[in-house]
Amino acid sequence: MKPEFMVFRMFLFRLLRDKFALFWTLIFPMFLLGILVLFFGNLTGEQMPFEARIALVDEDRGEISEVMVDVMKTISAEEGSWLLIEIYSDLEMAKEKLGEGIHHAVFRIPGGFSGDVMANVGGQFMRREELPNARIEILSREGIQISGIAATAMEQVVEVFNSELFLETGLMLPEDRIGFKTEMVQIEPGEVSTFNYVNYIVPGIILMAFIMAGLDELVTNLTSPRDKGILRRFFATPLKSRQYIWGLLFYICLISLLQLLIIYWFGRLVFSAQINLLSPLPLFFTVYSLLVLLGVGLLISTLAKNADAAGRIGNIIFYPMMFLGGLYFPIEGMPFFIRIISEVNPVTYLVNGLRDSLGVFPSSTSMEANILIPGLWLIVGLVGGIKRFRWDSAK
Amino acid sequence: MGFGEIMGGVGVMKSLFWMTKTLGKNFFRDRQSLFSSLAVPLVFLLIFGFMYAEQTTGPREPVLGVYADESFTDLDIINEVFQNNRGLRFAYYEEKGDIERSVVNRETSFGLVLEQTELTFLFNPILIQQNAHFEEMARGIKASFERAKAGVSDVIVIERTTLTLPGQEGFSPLEYILPGTIAIAVVSSGLFAITGVYLTFLEKGVLRRMAATPLRKEIFFLGLIFTRLVVAVFGAGLIILVGRIIFNFTPTINLTFFIPYVMVSTLLMMALGVLITLVFKKRENANQFAGFLVTVMIFFSGIYLPVEFLPDYLQQISRFLPLTHVASGLRGTMGIEPLVFSEYFLNIAGMLIISTFLLIFVAWRSKWGENRF
């Protein structure tokens, strides 16, 4: 039996014997995919991503404020409505509930609201210069993102009410109205956008699995046996170092392929992802990504003096590579030194290239950059590894 | 108390002191543990801190792409409207395709397409957390168009206020995530103390050799606990310091309540680590499971991503996660949320009872030979 195959078999059997490691390797990417789709999947649509719980305080109880309250009750009563209102007579009680997190925002109609509305409308008809404004107060919790979103949604409700008021009173004619439409940017010119967050995230998860292959599997299986003297014992046999590394690479490629298939089929069956990895360009980027990340892993193994150091370097690189590579969400508006990390990160270009080639989303970097910059990492990793990697541990 | 008992007590204290010192030195020499406990939470703080700075308020100077088709009925008021929105930067495009490309390539934050009697808000779907803010801006511009066209002004004006609770000072979304980051550091430190350090010593036979000495098992565990408590408090301090230097975080920390809460939370996570070792006998597997658990807790505890975005049935998971309660308690002691004393003491008592019981159990039952229990 060929030595490379024996090495491959050794790693494979070791994984199969360790049931938890097998579970972790194959299931974790699925888990991450599921989590991200559940969190972000409904944020890209036009509907509110959550049910906004609003405390409504009508201190006015006038004609106009009651209309407003009725409108909100109607919206709230609809099945599957994004709005859930609870009416309070006391503002302090409503604020208390807001502070406890029971509600996301407080919507307050102060006393005199209806009178101010009528005075304002009357004044506008008479072209008066000084007009009282009818105020609505929307309170949100400071620093709480969800509270801010709920308050913004309520602002839009008021804006709609404002517009309807203009029409009802005749201040604005129907022909003065401007329609408002939201539209996702078109990915392909002339086509209706079919952006789907699942299609967007699946390539990111695939690359995350490849990062783990390069930075964890390869690094650990090169540096740890070296430090323990296992490789020295291996190479006292007829086994050559190149045979060992080929066997290891075959093993890593098999595991990566398994992970890719699991991610792909999980995304397709559970979340209806529609991507075609078998087309030439996506296939190229998939294979290329794995090679580049293995090159990075080889570079780390070369630079690190021992397994501990390799683990630390891998950890230092792993999180920034993932989060600053745009795998899960785009990196926007970062300070200069964070942007630099993103721009030298090979993952940034690999994921852009893969997404663009799949037709999921156009790349914000050129196709040349998507190939050349990761290619530099691959070359440095290979050349550095071939020339400088030591098969004996440092003395 | 007799002289012998007193000297025995002094001996125990001395052993405990030396054990704690040894384990402390071991921790700082073990760069892997040091990195996992201290550097990883800092990395999270930096990444998510900068991300939150932009995503919750939108870019400092959003650029709006504008394309006005000749069919748009109100070309003459475009300049008036955009002049009245001086806080925004506009980039005008001659072709519709150009504005779409600018949004795709993120040259512009979003686009406004004006055709016939309609304004289309063109958005990039991957700017997930900023698009709500951009849509609000677009609707505001649409309202401005309508007012300008009709020659009217707003009837209803909205006042947005933020509620600052008694005992709180104002804080930003960035500061909201700081206690959560400390909570992650506490959780990691406590959890990996058992699944990492303890199991490593066990597997390498260090504990078996210690068993041949007069050293008592309880002293070893107490030393491990004290070391981790110090590390947890040190890690929390480091995160606060980095937050202050880079993000100018200045939370009002009630040290009297903050430090005990950090310590008891660390104890609780060590107890959770004990539970893990009852199931996973190998260090590698225990560590992997601990890592998996920390990842689950980070996502489901609402520290970086609001759990309200999840379906209802998954939001309930958050209530059962230790990290959710650790982060919530830390927010109270750091002035981010109101500190309810009864809840605070109940939490502390509950965590202390559970963790003490579990740690005593493992100290009592563990054998430092080949068999674990």
PDB file of C-alpha atoms in Angstrom, chain A residues 87-216:
ATOM      1  CA  ILE A  87     -52.071  51.507  26.360  1.00  0.00           C
ATOM      2  CA  TYR A  88     -51.069  53.240  29.572  1.00  0.00           C
ATOM      3  CA  SER A  89     -52.767  56.127  31.315  1.00  0.00           C
ATOM      4  CA  ASP A  90     -49.655  57.047  33.288  1.00  0.00           C
ATOM      5  CA  LEU A  91     -46.437  58.089  31.563  1.00  0.00           C
ATOM      6  CA  GLU A  92     -44.242  57.183  34.519  1.00  0.00           C
ATOM      7  CA  MET A  93     -45.594  53.636  34.539  1.00  0.00           C
ATOM      8  CA  ALA A  94     -44.895  53.356  30.822  1.00  0.00           C
ATOM      9  CA  LYS A  95     -41.342  54.640  31.338  1.00  0.00           C
ATOM     10  CA  GLU A  96     -40.830  52.131  34.110  1.00  0.00           C
ATOM     11  CA  LYS A  97     -41.894  49.306  31.846  1.00  0.00           C
ATOM     12  CA  LEU A  98     -39.580  50.642  29.159  1.00  0.00           C
ATOM     13  CA  GLY A  99     -36.736  50.631  31.660  1.00  0.00           C
ATOM     14  CA  GLU A 100     -37.508  47.035  32.611  1.00  0.00           C
ATOM     15  CA  GLY A 101     -37.372  45.996  28.989  1.00  0.00           C
ATOM     16  CA  ILE A 102     -41.074  45.075  28.806  1.00  0.00           C
ATOM     17  CA  HIS A 103     -41.510  47.557  25.962  1.00  0.00           C
ATOM     18  CA  HIS A 104     -39.118  48.692  23.265  1.00  0.00           C
ATOM     19  CA  ALA A 105     -40.357  52.288  23.115  1.00  0.00           C
ATOM     20  CA  VAL A 106     -42.928  54.668  24.571  1.00  0.00           C
ATOM     21  CA  PHE A 107     -45.202  56.615  22.228  1.00  0.00           C
ATOM     22  CA  ARG A 108     -46.572  59.672  23.996  1.00  0.00           C
ATOM     23  CA  ILE A 109     -49.291  61.991  22.721  1.00  0.00           C
ATOM     24  CA  PRO A 110     -49.070  65.043  25.002  1.00  0.00           C
ATOM     25  CA  GLY A 111     -52.031  67.092  26.137  1.00  0.00           C
ATOM     26  CA  GLY A 112     -53.163  69.724  23.654  1.00  0.00           C
ATOM     27  CA  PHE A 113     -52.130  67.623  20.658  1.00  0.00           C
ATOM     28  CA  SER A 114     -55.480  67.685  18.876  1.00  0.00           C
ATOM     29  CA  GLY A 115     -55.844  71.421  19.449  1.00  0.00           C
ATOM     30  CA  ASP A 116     -52.364  72.075  18.091  1.00  0.00           C
ATOM     31  CA  VAL A 117     -53.076  69.975  15.007  1.00  0.00           C
ATOM     32  CA  MET A 118     -56.211  71.935  14.235  1.00  0.00           C
ATOM     33  CA  ALA A 119     -54.525  75.255  14.941  1.00  0.00           C
ATOM     34  CA  ASN A 120     -51.622  74.335  12.678  1.00  0.00           C
ATOM     35  CA  VAL A 121     -53.836  73.182   9.826  1.00  0.00           C
ATOM     36  CA  GLY A 122     -56.014  76.290  10.142  1.00  0.00           C
ATOM     37  CA  GLY A 123     -52.941  78.481  10.245  1.00  0.00           C
ATOM     38  CA  GLN A 124     -51.484  76.872   7.112  1.00  0.00           C
ATOM     39  CA  PHE A 125     -54.706  77.479   5.216  1.00  0.00           C
ATOM     40  CA  MET A 126     -54.559  81.111   6.257  1.00  0.00           C
ATOM     41  CA  ARG A 127     -50.889  81.278   5.335  1.00  0.00           C
ATOM     42  CA  ARG A 128     -49.854  82.385   8.788  1.00  0.00           C
ATOM     43  CA  GLU A 129     -46.146  82.526   9.370  1.00  0.00           C
ATOM     44  CA  GLU A 130     -46.052  81.414  12.957  1.00  0.00           C
ATOM     45  CA  LEU A 131     -47.664  78.051  13.459  1.00  0.00           C
ATOM     46  CA  PRO A 132     -47.871  75.818  16.511  1.00  0.00           C
ATOM     47  CA  ASN A 133     -46.533  72.332  15.938  1.00  0.00           C
ATOM     48  CA  ALA A 134     -48.336  69.356  17.337  1.00  0.00           C
ATOM     49  CA  ARG A 135     -45.743  67.250  19.120  1.00  0.00           C
ATOM     50  CA  ILE A 136     -45.428  63.523  19.519  1.00  0.00           C
ATOM     51  CA  GLU A 137     -42.767  62.196  21.830  1.00  0.00           C
ATOM     52  CA  ILE A 138     -41.106  58.848  21.208  1.00  0.00           C
ATOM     53  CA  LEU A 139     -38.935  57.555  24.004  1.00  0.00           C
ATOM     54  CA  SER A 140     -36.419  54.787  23.534  1.00  0.00           C
ATOM     55  CA  ARG A 141     -33.810  53.134  25.725  1.00  0.00           C
ATOM     56  CA  GLU A 142     -30.413  54.638  25.338  1.00  0.00           C
ATOM     57  CA  GLY A 143     -27.810  52.327  23.868  1.00  0.00           C
ATOM     58  CA  ILE A 144     -30.268  49.517  23.087  1.00  0.00           C
ATOM     59  CA  GLN A 145     -30.256  48.816  19.390  1.00  0.00           C
ATOM     60  CA  ILE A 146     -33.654  47.152  19.287  1.00  0.00           C
ATOM     61  CA  SER A 147     -35.249  50.084  21.097  1.00  0.00           C
ATOM     62  CA  GLY A 148     -33.863  52.482  18.520  1.00  0.00           C
ATOM     63  CA  ILE A 149     -35.218  50.396  15.650  1.00  0.00           C
ATOM     64  CA  ALA A 150     -38.689  50.257  17.249  1.00  0.00           C
ATOM     65  CA  ALA A 151     -38.674  54.028  17.775  1.00  0.00           C
ATOM     66  CA  THR A 152     -37.662  54.588  14.149  1.00  0.00           C
ATOM     67  CA  ALA A 153     -40.522  52.347  13.020  1.00  0.00           C
ATOM     68  CA  MET A 154     -42.961  54.463  15.069  1.00  0.00           C
ATOM     69  CA  GLU A 155     -41.596  57.605  13.435  1.00  0.00           C
ATOM     70  CA  GLN A 156     -42.617  56.145  10.117  1.00  0.00           C
ATOM     71  CA  VAL A 157     -46.116  55.509  11.445  1.00  0.00           C
ATOM     72  CA  VAL A 158     -46.348  59.190  12.402  1.00  0.00           C
ATOM     73  CA  GLU A 159     -45.047  60.209   8.984  1.00  0.00           C
ATOM     74  CA  VAL A 160     -47.817  58.205   7.312  1.00  0.00           C
ATOM     75  CA  PHE A 161     -50.341  59.850   9.635  1.00  0.00           C
ATOM     76  CA  ASN A 162     -48.887  63.259   8.778  1.00  0.00           C
ATOM     77  CA  SER A 163     -49.321  62.572   5.070  1.00  0.00           C
ATOM     78  CA  GLU A 164     -52.884  61.360   5.515  1.00  0.00           C
ATOM     79  CA  LEU A 165     -53.654  64.467   7.566  1.00  0.00           C
ATOM     80  CA  PHE A 166     -52.485  66.704   4.725  1.00  0.00           C
ATOM     81  CA  LEU A 167     -54.738  64.870   2.302  1.00  0.00           C
ATOM     82  CA  GLU A 168     -57.763  64.742   4.559  1.00  0.00           C
ATOM     83  CA  THR A 169     -57.585  68.450   5.339  1.00  0.00           C
ATOM     84  CA  GLY A 170     -56.912  69.419   1.734  1.00  0.00           C
ATOM     85  CA  LEU A 171     -53.542  70.995   2.532  1.00  0.00           C
ATOM     86  CA  MET A 172     -52.048  68.584   0.077  1.00  0.00           C
ATOM     87  CA  LEU A 173     -53.717  67.361  -3.058  1.00  0.00           C
ATOM     88  CA  PRO A 174     -53.412  63.724  -4.155  1.00  0.00           C
ATOM     89  CA  GLU A 175     -51.280  64.804  -7.080  1.00  0.00           C
ATOM     90  CA  ASP A 176     -48.781  66.348  -4.652  1.00  0.00           C
ATOM     91  CA  ARG A 177     -48.031  62.944  -3.210  1.00  0.00           C
ATOM     92  CA  ILE A 178     -44.876  61.170  -4.179  1.00  0.00           C
ATOM     93  CA  GLY A 179     -44.909  57.424  -4.057  1.00  0.00           C
ATOM     94  CA  PHE A 180     -42.233  55.613  -2.071  1.00  0.00           C
ATOM     95  CA  LYS A 181     -40.822  52.263  -3.020  1.00  0.00           C
ATOM     96  CA  THR A 182     -37.987  50.217  -1.595  1.00  0.00           C
ATOM     97  CA  GLU A 183     -35.910  48.171  -3.947  1.00  0.00           C
ATOM     98  CA  MET A 184     -32.893  45.988  -3.458  1.00  0.00           C
ATOM     99  CA  VAL A 185     -30.122  46.864  -5.816  1.00  0.00           C
ATOM    100  CA  GLN A 186     -30.156  44.693  -8.926  1.00  0.00           C
ATOM    101  CA  ILE A 187     -27.341  42.212  -9.065  1.00  0.00           C
ATOM    102  CA  GLU A 188     -27.622  41.573 -12.755  1.00  0.00           C
ATOM    103  CA  PRO A 189     -28.697  44.477 -14.947  1.00  0.00           C
ATOM    104  CA  GLY A 190     -32.219  44.058 -16.169  1.00  0.00           C
ATOM    105  CA  GLU A 191     -33.119  41.343 -13.661  1.00  0.00           C
ATOM    106  CA  VAL A 192     -35.249  41.700 -10.608  1.00  0.00           C
ATOM    107  CA  SER A 193     -33.023  41.333  -7.656  1.00  0.00           C
ATOM    108  CA  THR A 194     -33.165  37.906  -6.076  1.00  0.00           C
ATOM    109  CA  PHE A 195     -30.736  38.555  -3.271  1.00  0.00           C
ATOM    110  CA  ASN A 196     -31.062  35.907  -0.662  1.00  0.00           C
ATOM    111  CA  TYR A 197     -29.084  36.064   2.557  1.00  0.00           C
ATOM    112  CA  VAL A 198     -28.723  32.277   2.655  1.00  0.00           C
ATOM    113  CA  ASN A 199     -27.045  32.290  -0.759  1.00  0.00           C
ATOM    114  CA  TYR A 200     -24.844  35.118   0.508  1.00  0.00           C
ATOM    115  CA  ILE A 201     -23.773  33.374   3.716  1.00  0.00           C
ATOM    116  CA  VAL A 202     -23.168  29.818   2.424  1.00  0.00           C
ATOM    117  CA  PRO A 203     -19.900  30.770   0.657  1.00  0.00           C
ATOM    118  CA  GLY A 204     -18.817  32.501   3.877  1.00  0.00           C
ATOM    119  CA  ILE A 205     -19.432  29.356   5.915  1.00  0.00           C
ATOM    120  CA  ILE A 206     -17.585  27.232   3.353  1.00  0.00           C
ATOM    121  CA  LEU A 207     -14.579  29.502   3.666  1.00  0.00           C
ATOM    122  CA  MET A 208     -14.828  29.404   7.443  1.00  0.00           C
ATOM    123  CA  ALA A 209     -14.580  25.614   7.259  1.00  0.00           C
ATOM    124  CA  PHE A 210     -11.529  25.958   4.997  1.00  0.00           C
ATOM    125  CA  ILE A 211      -9.943  28.419   7.427  1.00  0.00           C
ATOM    126  CA  MET A 212     -10.327  25.826  10.172  1.00  0.00           C
ATOM    127  CA  ALA A 213      -8.774  23.239   7.846  1.00  0.00           C
ATOM    128  CA  GLY A 214      -5.753  25.411   7.164  1.00  0.00           C
ATOM    129  CA  LEU A 215      -5.220  27.095  10.502  1.00  0.00           C
ATOM    130  CA  ASP A 216      -6.179  24.231  12.758  1.00  0.00           C
TER     131      ASP A 216
END
